[in-house]
XYZ file of N, CA and C in Angstrom:
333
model
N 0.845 -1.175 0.000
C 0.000 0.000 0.000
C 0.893 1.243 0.000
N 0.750 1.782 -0.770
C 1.416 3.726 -0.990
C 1.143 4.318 0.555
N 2.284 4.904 0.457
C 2.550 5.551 1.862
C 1.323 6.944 2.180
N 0.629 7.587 0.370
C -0.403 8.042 0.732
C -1.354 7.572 1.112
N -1.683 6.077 0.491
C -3.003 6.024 0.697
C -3.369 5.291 2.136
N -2.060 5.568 2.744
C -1.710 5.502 4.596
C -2.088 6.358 5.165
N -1.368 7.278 4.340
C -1.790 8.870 4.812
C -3.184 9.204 5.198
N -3.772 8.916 3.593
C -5.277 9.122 3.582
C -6.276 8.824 4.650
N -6.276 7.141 4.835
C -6.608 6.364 5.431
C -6.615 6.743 7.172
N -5.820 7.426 7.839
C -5.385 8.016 8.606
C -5.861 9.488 8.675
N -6.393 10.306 7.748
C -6.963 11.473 7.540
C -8.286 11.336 7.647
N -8.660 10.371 6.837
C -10.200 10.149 7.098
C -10.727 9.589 8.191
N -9.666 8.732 9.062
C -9.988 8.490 10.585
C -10.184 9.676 11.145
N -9.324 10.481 11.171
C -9.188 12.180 11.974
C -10.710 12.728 11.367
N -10.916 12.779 10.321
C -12.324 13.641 9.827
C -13.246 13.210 10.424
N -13.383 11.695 10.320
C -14.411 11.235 11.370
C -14.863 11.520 12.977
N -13.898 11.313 13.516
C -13.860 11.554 14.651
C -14.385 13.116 14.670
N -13.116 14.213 14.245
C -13.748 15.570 14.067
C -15.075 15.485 14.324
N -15.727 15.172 12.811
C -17.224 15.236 13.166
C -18.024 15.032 13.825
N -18.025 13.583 14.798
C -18.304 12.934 15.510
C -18.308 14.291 16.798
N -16.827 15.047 17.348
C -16.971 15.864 18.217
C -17.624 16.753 17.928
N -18.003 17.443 16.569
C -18.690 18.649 16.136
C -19.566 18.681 15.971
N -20.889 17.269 15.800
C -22.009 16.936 16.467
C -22.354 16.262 17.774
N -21.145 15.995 18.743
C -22.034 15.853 20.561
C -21.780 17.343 20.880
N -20.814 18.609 20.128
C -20.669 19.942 20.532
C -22.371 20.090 20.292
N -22.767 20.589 18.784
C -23.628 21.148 18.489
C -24.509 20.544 19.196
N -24.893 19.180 19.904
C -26.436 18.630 20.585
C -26.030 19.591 21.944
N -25.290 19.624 22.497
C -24.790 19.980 23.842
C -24.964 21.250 23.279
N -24.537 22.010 22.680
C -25.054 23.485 22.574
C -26.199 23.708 22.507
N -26.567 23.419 21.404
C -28.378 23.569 21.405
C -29.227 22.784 22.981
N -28.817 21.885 23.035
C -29.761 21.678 24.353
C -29.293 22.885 25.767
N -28.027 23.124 25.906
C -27.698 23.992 26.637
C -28.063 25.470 26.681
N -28.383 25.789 25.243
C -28.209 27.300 24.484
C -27.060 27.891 25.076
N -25.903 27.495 25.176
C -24.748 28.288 25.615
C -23.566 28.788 24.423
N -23.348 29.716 24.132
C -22.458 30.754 23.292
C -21.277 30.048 23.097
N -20.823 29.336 24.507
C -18.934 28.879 24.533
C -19.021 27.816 23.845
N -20.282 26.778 24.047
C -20.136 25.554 23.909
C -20.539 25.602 21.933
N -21.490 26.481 21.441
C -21.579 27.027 20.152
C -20.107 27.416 19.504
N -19.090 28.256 20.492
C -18.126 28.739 19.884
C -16.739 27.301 19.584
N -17.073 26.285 20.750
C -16.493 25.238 20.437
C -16.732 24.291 19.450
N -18.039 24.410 19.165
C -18.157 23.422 18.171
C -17.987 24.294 16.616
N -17.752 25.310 16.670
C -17.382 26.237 15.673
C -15.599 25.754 15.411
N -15.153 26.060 16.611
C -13.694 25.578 16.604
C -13.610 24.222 16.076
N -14.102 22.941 16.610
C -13.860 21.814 16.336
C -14.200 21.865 15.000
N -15.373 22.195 14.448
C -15.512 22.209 12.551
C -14.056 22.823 11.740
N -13.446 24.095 12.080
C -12.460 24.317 11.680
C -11.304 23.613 11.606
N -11.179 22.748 12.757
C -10.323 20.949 12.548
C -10.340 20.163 11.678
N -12.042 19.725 11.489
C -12.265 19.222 10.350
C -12.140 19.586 9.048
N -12.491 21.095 8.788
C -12.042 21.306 7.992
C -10.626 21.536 7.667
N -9.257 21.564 8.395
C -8.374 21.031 8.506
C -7.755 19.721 7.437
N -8.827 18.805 8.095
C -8.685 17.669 7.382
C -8.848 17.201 6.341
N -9.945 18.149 6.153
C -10.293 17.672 4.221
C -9.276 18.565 3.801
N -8.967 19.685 3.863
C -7.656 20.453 3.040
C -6.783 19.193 2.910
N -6.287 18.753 4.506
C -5.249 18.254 4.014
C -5.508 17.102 3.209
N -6.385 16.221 2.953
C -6.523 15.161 2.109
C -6.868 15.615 0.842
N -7.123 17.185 0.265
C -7.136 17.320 -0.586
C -5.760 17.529 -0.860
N -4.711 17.926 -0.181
C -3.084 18.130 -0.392
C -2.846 16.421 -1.017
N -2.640 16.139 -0.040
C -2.328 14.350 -0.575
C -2.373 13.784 -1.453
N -3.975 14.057 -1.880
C -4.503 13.842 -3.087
C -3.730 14.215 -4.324
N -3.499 15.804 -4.015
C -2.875 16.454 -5.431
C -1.418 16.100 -5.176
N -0.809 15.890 -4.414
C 0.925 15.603 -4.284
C 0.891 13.898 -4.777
N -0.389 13.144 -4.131
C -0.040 11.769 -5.163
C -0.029 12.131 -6.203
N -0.824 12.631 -6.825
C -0.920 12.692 -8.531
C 0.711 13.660 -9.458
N 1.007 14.139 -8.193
C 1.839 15.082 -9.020
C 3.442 14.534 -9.320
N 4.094 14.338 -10.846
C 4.873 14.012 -10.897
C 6.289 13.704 -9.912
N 6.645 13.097 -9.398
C 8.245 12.961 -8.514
C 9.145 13.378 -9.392
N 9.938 14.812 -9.051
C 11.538 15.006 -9.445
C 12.800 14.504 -8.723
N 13.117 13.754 -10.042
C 14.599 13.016 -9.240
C 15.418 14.314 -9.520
N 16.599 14.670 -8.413
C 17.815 15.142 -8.683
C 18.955 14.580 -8.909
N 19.436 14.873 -10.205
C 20.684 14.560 -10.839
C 21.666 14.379 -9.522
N 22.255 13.082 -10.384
C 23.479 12.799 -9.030
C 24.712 13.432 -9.617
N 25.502 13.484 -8.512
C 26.788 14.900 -8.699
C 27.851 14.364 -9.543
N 28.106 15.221 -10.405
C 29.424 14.954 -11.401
C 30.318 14.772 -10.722
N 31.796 14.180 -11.323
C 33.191 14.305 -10.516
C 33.322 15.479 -10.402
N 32.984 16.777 -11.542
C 33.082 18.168 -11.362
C 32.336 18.825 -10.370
N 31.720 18.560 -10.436
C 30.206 19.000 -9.186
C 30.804 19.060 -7.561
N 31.714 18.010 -7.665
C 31.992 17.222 -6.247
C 32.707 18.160 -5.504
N 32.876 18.811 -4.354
C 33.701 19.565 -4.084
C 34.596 19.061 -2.758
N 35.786 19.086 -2.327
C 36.270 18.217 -1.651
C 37.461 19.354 -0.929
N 37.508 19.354 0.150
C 38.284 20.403 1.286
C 39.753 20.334 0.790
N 40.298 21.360 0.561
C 42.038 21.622 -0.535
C 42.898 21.009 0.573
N 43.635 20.204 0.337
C 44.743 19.800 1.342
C 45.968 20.599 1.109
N 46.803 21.141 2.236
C 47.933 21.494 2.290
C 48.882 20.823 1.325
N 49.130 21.770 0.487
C 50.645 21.447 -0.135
C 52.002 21.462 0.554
N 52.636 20.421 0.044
C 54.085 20.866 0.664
C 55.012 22.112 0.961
N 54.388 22.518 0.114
C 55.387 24.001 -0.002
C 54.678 25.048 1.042
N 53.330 24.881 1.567
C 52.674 25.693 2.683
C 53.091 24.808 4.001
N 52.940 24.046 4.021
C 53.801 22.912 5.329
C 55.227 23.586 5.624
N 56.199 24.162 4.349
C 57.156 24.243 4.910
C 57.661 25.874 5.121
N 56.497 26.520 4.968
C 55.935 27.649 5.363
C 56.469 28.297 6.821
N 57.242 28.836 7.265
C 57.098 29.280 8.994
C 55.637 29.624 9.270
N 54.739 30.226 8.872
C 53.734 30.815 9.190
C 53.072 29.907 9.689
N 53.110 28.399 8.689
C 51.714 27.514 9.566
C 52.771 26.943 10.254
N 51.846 26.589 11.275
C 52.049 25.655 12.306
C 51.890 24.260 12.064
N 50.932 23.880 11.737
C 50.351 22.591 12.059
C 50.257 22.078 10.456
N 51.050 20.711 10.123
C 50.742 20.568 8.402
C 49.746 19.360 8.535
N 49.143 19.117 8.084
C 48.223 17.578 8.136
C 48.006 17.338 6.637
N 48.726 16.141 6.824
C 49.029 15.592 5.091
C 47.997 14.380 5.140
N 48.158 13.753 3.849
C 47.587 12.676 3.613
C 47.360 11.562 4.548
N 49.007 11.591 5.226
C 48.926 10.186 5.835
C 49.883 10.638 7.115
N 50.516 11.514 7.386
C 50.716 11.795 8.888
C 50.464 13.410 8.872
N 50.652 13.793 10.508
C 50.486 15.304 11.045
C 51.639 15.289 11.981
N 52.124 16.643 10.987
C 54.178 16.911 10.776
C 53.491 18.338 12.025
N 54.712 18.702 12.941
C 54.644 20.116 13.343
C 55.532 20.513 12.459
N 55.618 21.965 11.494
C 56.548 22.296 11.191
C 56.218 23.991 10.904
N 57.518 24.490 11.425
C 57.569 25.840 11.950
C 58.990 26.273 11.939
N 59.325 27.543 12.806
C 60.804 27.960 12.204
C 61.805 27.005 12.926
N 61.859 26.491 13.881
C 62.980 24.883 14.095
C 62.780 23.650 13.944
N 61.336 23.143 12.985
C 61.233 21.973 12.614
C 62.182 21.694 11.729
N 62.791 20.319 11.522
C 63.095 19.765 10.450
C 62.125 18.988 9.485
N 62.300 19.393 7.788
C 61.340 18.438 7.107
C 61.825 17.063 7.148
């Protein structure tokens, strides 16, 4: 089963229910005649309607084509510049980290 029509399936549980609360609101309001309990079941409809938006989203994102992105060229690739030898033997840096060991070299190192 498509991970939407999980989705869905799961949306239309939520709508249900919604409704379900947005008619024991409205009996409880009307038998009560109370304003808050009217203004709640006003709120809870806006949930529901919530829900159908979003299953109308779903809807249109299943249908809508998937873009793959191109996988990265060797050019594309960008990869952190390693110290050259000739900056290693630099006084200025301190610290050289080569390929395969990490040299101190500075104004009394030897290369």
């Amino acid at each position: 089963m498509p991970a939407s029509a999980l989705v869905r399936r799961v949306l239309f549980g939520l709508l249900a229910a919604n409704l379900v609360v947005v008619g024991a609101k409205l009996a409880v309001a009307i038998a009560s005649k109370s304003l808050a309990v009217f203004g709640s079941a006003l709120d809870s409809s806006v949930d529901a309607l919530n829900n159908v938006l979003a299953l109308i989203v779903v809807r249109v994102a299943a249908k809508a084509p998937t873009r793959t992105t191109p996988t990265a060229t060797a050019s594309s690739k960008r990869s952190a510049p390693s110290p050259s030898s000739a900056s290693c033997r630099s006084p200025a840096s301190s610290w050289c980290v080569g390929p395969s060991t990490t040299s101190r070299a500075g104004p009394g190192a030897s290369a």
